[in-house]
Short mmCIF file of C-alpha atoms in Angstrom, two decimals:
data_model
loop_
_atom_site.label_atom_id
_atom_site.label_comp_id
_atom_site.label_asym_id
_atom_site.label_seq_id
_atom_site.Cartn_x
_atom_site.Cartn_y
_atom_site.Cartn_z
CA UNK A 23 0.00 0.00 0.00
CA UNK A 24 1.05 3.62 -0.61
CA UNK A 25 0.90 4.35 3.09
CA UNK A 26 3.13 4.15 6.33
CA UNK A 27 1.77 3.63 9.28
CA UNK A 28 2.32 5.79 12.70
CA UNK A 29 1.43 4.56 16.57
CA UNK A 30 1.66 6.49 19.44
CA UNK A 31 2.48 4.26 22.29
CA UNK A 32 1.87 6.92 25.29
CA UNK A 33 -0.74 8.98 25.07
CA UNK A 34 -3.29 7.53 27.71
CA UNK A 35 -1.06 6.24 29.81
CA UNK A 36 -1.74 8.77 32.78
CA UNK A 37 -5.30 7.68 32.73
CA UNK A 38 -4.68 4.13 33.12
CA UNK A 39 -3.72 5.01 36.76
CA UNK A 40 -1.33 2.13 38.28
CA UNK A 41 -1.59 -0.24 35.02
CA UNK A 42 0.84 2.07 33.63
CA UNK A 43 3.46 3.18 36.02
CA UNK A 44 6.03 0.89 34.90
CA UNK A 45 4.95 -0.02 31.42
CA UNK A 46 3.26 2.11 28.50
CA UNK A 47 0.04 1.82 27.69
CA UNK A 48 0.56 0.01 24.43
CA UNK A 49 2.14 -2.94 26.25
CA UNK A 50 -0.39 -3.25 28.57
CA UNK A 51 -2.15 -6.96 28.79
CA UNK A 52 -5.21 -7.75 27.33
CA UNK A 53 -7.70 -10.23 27.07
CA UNK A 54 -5.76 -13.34 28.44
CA UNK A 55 -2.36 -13.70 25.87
CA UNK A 56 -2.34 -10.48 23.81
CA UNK A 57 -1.06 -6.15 24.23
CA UNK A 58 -3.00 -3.20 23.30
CA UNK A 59 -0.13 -2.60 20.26
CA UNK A 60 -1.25 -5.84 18.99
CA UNK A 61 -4.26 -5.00 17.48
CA UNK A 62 -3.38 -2.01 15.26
CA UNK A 63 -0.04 -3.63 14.39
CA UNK A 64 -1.77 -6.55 13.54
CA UNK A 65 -4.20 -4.49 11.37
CA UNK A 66 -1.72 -3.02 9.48
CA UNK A 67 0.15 -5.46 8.67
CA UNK A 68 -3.31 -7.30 7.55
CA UNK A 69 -3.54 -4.28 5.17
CA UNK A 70 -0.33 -4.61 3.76
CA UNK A 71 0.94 -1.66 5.81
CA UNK A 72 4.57 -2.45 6.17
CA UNK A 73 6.82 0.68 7.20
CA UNK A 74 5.54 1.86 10.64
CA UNK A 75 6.89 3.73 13.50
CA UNK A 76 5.99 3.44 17.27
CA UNK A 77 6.28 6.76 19.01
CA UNK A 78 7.27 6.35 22.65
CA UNK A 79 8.22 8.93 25.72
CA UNK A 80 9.35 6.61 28.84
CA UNK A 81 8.53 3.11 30.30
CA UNK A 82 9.20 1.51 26.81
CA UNK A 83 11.27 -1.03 27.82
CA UNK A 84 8.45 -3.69 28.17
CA UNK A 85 6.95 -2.79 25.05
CA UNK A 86 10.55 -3.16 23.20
CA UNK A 87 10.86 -6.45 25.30
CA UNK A 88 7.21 -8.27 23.51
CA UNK A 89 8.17 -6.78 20.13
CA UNK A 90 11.37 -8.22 20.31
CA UNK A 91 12.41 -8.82 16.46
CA UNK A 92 9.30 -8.21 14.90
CA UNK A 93 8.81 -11.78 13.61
CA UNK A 94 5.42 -12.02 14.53
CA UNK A 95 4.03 -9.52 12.58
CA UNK A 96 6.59 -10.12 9.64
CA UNK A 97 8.17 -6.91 10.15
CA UNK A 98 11.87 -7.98 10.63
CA UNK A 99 12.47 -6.63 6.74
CA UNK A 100 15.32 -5.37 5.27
CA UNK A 101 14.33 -2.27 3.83
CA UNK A 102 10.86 -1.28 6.05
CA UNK A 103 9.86 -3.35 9.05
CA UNK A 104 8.74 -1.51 12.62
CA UNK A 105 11.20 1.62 13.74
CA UNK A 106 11.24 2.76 17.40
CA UNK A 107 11.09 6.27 17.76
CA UNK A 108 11.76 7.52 21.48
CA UNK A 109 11.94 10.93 22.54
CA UNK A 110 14.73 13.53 22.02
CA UNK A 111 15.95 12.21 18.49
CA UNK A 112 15.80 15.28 17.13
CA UNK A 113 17.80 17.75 19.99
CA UNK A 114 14.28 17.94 21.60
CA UNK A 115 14.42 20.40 25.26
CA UNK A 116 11.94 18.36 26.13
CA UNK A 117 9.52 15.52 26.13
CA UNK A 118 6.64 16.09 23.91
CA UNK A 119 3.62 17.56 25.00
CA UNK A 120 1.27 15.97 22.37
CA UNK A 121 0.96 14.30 19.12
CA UNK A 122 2.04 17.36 16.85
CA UNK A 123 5.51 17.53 18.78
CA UNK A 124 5.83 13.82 18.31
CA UNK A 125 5.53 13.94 14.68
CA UNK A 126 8.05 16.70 14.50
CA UNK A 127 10.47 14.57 16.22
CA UNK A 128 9.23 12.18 13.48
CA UNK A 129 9.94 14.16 11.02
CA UNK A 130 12.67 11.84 9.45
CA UNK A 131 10.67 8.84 9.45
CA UNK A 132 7.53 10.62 8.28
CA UNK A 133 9.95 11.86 4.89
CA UNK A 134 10.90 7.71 4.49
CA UNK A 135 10.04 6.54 1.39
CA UNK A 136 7.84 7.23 -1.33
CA UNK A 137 3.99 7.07 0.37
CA UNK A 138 1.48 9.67 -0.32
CA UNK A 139 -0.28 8.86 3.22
CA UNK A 140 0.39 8.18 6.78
CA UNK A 141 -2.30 6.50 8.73
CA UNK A 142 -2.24 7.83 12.52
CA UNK A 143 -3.17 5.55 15.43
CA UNK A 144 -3.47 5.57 19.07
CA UNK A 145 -2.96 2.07 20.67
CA UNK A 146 -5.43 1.86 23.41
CA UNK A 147 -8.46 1.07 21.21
CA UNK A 148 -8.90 -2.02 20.21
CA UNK A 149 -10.80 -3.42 16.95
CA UNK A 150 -10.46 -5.16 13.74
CA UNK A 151 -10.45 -3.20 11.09
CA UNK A 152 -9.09 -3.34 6.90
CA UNK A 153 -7.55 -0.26 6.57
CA UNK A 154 -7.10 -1.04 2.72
CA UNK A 155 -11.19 -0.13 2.47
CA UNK A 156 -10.18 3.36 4.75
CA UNK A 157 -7.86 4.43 1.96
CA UNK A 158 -9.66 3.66 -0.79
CA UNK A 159 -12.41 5.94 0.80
CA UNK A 160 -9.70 8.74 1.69
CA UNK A 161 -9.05 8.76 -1.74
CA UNK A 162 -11.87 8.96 -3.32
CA UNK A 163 -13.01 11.86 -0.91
CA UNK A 164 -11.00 13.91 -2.05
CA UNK A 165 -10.37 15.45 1.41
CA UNK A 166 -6.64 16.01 2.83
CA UNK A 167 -7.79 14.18 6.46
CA UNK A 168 -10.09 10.94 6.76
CA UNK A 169 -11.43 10.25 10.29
CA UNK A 170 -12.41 7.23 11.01
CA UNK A 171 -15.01 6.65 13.62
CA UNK A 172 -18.00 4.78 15.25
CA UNK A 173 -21.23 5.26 16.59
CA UNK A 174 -21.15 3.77 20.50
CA UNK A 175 -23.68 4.20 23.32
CA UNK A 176 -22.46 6.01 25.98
CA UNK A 177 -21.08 4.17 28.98
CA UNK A 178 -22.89 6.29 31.28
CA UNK A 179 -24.91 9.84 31.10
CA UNK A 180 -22.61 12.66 30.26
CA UNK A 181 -19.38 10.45 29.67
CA UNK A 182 -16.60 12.81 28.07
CA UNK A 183 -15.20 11.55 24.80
CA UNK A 184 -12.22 13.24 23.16
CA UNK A 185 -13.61 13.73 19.61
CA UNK A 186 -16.85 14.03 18.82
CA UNK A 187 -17.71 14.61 15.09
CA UNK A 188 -21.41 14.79 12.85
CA UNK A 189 -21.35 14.43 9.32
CA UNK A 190 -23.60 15.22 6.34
CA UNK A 191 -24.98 12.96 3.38
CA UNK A 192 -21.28 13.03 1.64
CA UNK A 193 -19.37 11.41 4.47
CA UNK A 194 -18.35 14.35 5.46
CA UNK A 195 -17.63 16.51 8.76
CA UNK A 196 -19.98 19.39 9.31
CA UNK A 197 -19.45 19.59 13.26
CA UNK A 198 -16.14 18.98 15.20
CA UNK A 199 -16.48 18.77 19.04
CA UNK A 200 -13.41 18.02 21.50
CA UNK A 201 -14.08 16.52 25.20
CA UNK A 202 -17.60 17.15 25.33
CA UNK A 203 -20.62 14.66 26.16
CA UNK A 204 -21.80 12.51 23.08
CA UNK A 205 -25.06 10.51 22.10
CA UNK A 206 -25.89 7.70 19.51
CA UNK A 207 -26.25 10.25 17.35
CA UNK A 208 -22.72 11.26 16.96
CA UNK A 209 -20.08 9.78 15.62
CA UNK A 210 -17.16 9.10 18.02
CA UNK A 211 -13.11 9.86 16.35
CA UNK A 212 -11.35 6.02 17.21
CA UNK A 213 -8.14 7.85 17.54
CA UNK A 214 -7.12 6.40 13.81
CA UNK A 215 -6.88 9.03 10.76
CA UNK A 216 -5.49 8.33 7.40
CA UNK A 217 -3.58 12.21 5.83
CA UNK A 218 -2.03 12.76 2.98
CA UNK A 219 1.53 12.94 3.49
CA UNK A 220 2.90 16.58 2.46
CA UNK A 221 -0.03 18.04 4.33
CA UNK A 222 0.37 16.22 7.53
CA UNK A 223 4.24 17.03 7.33
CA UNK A 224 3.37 21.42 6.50
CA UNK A 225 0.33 21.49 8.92
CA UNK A 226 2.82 20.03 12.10
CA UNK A 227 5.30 22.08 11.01
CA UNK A 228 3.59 25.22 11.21
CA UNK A 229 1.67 24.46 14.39
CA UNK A 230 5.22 23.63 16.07
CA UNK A 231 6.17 27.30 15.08
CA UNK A 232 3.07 28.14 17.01
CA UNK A 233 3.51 26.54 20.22
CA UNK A 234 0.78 24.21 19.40
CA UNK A 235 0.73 20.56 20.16
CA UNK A 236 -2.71 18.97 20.18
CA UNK A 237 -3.57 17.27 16.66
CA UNK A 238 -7.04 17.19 17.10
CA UNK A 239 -7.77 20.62 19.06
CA UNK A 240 -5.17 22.86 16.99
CA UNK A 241 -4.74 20.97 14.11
CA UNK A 242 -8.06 19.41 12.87
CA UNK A 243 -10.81 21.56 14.69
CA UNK A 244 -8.64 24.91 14.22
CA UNK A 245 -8.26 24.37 9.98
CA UNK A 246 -11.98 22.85 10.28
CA UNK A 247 -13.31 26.06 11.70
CA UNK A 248 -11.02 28.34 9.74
CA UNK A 249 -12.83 26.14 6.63
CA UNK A 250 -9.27 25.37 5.04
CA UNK A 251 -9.96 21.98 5.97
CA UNK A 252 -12.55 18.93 4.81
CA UNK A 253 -12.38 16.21 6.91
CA UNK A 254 -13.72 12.73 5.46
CA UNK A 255 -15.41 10.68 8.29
CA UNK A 256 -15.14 6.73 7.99
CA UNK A 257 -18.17 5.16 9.51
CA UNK A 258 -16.64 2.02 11.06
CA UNK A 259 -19.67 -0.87 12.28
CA UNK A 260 -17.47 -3.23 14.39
CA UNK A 261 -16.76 -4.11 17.59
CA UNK A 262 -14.86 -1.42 18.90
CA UNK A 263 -13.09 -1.34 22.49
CA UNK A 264 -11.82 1.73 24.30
CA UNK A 265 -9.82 1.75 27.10
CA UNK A 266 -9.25 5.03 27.98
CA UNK A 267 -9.03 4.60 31.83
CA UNK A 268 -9.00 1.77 34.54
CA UNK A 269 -12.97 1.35 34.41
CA UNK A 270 -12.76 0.63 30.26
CA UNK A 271 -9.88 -1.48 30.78
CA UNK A 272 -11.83 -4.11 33.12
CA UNK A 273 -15.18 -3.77 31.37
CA UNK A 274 -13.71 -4.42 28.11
CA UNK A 275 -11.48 -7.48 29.48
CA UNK A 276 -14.99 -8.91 30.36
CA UNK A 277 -16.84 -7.98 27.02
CA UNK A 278 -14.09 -10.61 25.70
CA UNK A 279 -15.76 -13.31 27.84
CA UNK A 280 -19.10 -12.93 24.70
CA UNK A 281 -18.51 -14.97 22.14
CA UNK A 282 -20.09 -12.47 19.91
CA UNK A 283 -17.15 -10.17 20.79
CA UNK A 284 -14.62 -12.25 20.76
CA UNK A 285 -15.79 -13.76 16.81
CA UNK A 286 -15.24 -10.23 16.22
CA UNK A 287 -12.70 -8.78 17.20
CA UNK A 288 -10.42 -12.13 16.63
CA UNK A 289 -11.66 -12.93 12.94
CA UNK A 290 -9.43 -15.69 11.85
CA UNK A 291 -9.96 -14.03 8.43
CA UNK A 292 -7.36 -11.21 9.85
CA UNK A 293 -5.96 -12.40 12.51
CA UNK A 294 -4.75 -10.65 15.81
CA UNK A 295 -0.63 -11.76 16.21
CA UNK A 296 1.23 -11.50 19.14
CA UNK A 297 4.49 -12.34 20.82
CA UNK A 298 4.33 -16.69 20.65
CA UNK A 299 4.83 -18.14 23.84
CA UNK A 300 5.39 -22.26 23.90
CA UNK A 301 4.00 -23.14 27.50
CA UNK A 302 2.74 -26.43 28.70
CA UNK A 303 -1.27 -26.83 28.32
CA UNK A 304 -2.91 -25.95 31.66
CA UNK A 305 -3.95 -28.07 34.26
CA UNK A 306 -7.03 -28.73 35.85
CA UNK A 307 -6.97 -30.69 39.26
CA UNK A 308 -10.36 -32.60 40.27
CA UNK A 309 -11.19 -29.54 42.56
CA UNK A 310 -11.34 -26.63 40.10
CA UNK A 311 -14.46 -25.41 38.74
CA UNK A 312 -14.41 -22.78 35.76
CA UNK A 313 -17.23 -21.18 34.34
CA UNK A 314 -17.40 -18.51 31.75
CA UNK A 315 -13.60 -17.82 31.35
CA UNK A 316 -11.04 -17.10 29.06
CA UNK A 317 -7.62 -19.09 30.65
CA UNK A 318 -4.48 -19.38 28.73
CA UNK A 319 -1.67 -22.11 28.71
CA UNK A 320 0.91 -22.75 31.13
CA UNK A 321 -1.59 -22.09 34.47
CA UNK A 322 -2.64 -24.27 37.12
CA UNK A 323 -5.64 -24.03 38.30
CA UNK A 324 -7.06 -26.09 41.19
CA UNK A 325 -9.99 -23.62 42.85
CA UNK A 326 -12.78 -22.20 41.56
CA UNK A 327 -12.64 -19.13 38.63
CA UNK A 328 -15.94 -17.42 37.20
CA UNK A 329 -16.61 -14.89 34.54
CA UNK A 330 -12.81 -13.96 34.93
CA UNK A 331 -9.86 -13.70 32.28
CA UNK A 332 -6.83 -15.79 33.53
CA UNK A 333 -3.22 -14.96 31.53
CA UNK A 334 -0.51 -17.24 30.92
CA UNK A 335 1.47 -19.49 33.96
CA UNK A 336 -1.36 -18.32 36.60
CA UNK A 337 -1.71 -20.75 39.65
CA UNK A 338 -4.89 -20.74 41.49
CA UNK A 339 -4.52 -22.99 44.78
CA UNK A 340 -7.61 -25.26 46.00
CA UNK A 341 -10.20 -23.35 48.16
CA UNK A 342 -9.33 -20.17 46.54
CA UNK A 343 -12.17 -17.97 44.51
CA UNK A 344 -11.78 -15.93 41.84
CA UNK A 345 -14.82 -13.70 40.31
CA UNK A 346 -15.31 -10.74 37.98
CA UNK A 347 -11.55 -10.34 38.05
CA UNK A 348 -8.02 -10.16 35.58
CA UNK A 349 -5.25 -12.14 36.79
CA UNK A 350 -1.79 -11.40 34.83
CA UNK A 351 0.97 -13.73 33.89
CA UNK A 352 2.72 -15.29 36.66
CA UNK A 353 0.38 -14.51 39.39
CA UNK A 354 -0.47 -17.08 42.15
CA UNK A 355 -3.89 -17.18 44.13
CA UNK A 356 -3.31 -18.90 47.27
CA UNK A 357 -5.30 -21.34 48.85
CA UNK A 358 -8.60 -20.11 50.26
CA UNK A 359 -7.83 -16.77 49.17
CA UNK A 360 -10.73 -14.72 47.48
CA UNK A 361 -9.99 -12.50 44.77
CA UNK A 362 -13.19 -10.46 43.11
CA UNK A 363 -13.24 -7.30 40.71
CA UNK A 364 -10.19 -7.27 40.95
CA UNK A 365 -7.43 -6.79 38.72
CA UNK A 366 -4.00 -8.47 39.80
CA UNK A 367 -0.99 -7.48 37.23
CA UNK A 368 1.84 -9.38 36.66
CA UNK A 369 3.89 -11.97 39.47
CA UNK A 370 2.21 -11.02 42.26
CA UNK A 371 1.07 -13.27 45.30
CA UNK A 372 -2.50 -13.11 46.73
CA UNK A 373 -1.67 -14.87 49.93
CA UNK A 374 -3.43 -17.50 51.67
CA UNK A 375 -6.37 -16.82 53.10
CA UNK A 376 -6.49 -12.99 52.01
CA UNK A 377 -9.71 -11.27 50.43
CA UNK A 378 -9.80 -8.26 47.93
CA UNK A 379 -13.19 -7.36 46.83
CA UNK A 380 -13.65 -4.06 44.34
CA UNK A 381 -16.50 -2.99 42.29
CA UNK A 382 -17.13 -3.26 38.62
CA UNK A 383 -16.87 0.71 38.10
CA UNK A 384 -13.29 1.01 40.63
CA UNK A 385 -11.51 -2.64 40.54
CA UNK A 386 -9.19 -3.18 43.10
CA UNK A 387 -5.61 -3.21 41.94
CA UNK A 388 -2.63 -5.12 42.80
CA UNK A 389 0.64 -3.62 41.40
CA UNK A 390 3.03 -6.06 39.55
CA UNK A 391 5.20 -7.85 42.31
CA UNK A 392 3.70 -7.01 45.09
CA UNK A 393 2.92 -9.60 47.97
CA UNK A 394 -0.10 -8.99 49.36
#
């Protein structure tokens, strides 16, 4: 495709609370085996998107650790393949502030090659999506930016969304609205937007002269309102996960447990890769009881685990419970211990005998490592 592909790696990462202290938000577990970065990697290499840059700013050391070498997503290549781009690469005084100083310190990859378009995308929402069916919309709008978007019930009355859009007959945007309340009615941005090249490279450019930073705020809204701007809206229909913050991030985890969902959002048509991981199949003693899970390899599980999503090499020790809860790699759930909306990250020990008990809309939270 005549397109390179950009993701930006950090940009929710303070709303994710504790999640994301150590790690970025694009590495963050999901749904039992996978990261958020595997989705839109995945999708673009699906669409035949095969030059793309990760944007980071700190705590990218797991995230370099599960890409390793690419392999999975058949981006070790000689001449395109995945590029990390941290911070500071171009004599920056300081981290950037949003995704228009990012792309200037992008600027050399964005100038790579010979593509007329960059396609844009955030990491922390999750979907499955043909991007080649995006671009051939782009082009035959005509217009300079394509956004594409969903329509979504709200989660609750007067949830804040951070780009809200309406569009005419055409396709295209005749309202732009930026962290405001939304309805059915509206389309919701997905974070993902598909600009032609030269533009996207002038329009940061000149907004970095300006001390601005926000893409969407002083970028798209600001050339939308001055009418130098059309913006192409891409009505997406599928099943489309956002986790924007802690409460997302658990809900979501638990829409994976419908199989509706999960047909979805895993089509084996395009498939969702990730990092392979050869573990032993997991075990079941004659005193566990599962029902409505999603469990990976390599765990143990001896107690009793319901409408919860269990990740790889998890031990659950007889007499404990688990409910409505995530339990990340490594973890161990000692006996008699009850664990319920909760979400447990990675290696840490639930000791015998202890309870933790959240609620659906504030799980409790167990830092990776700790003992508790």
């Amino acid at each position: 495709m005549n397109i390179i592909g950009i993701v930006f790696s950090n940009i929710y990462d303070s709303s994710l609370g504790d999640l994301t202290e150590h790690r970025t938000s694009a590495s963050l577990p999901f749904g039992g085996r996978y990261r958020h970065i595997d989705f839109v990697l995945s999708n673009m290499v699906n669409s035949d998107i095969t030059t793309i840059g990760v944007i980071t700013k700190h705590n990218y050391q797991s995230l370099m650790d599960h890409l390793g070498s690419c392999s999975e997503w058949d981006l070790n290549r000689k001449d395109s393949g995945l590029f990390i781009l941290p911070p500071f690469n171009l004599g920056q005084s300081g981290v950037y502030r949003g995704k228009l100083e990012a792309l200037s310190g992008a600027s050399t990859f964005l100038h790579r090659g010979k593509p007329e378009y960059v396609l844009l995308s955030d990491s922390n929402l999750l979907c499955n999506i043909d991007y080649q069916k995006v671009l051939k919309a782009h082009k035959k709008s005509g217009a300079k930016v394509t956004v594409i978007a969903n329509r979504q019930k709200p989660n609750y009355d007067g949830e804040i969304m951070p780009l809200v859009l309406s569009a005419d007959e055409n396709s295209k945007a005749n309202d732009i609205l930026i962290d405001t309340t939304f309805d059915e009615k509206n389309l919701l941005g997905m974070g993902m937007y598909i600009v032609d090249k030269q533009y996207l490279i002038n329009s940061v450019k000149e907004c970095v002269a300006r001390g601005h930073f926000h893409f969407e705020r002083d970028l798209l809204q600001a050339a939308f309102n001055e009418g130098t701007l059309d913006i192409n809206i891409f009505e997406f229909n599928g099943t489309v996960l956002r986790n924007k913050d802690v409460a997302s991030y658990f809900k979501n985890n638990m829409a994976c447990l419908d199989a509706d969902v999960r047909n979805d959002l895993f089509n084996p048509e395009n498939p969702i890769y990730t990092k392979v991981r050869d573990e032993a199949p997991t075990f079941y003693s004659e005193s566990s009881v599962t029902n409505n899970c999603l469990i990976a390899d390599g765990c143990i599980i001896k107690g009793y685990v319901e409408n919860s999503v269990i990740f790889r090499d998890v031990t659950i020790e007889e007499g404990a419970v688990v409910k409505n809860s995530i339990i990340m790699q490594g973890s161990v759930v000692s006996k008699d211990a009850k664990v319920e909306y909760s979400i447990i990250d990675k290696n840490v020990v639930i000791t015998e005998g202890t309870t933790l008990i959240g609620a659906e809309i504030k799980p409790e939270i167990i830092p990776k490592g700790r003992t508790v």
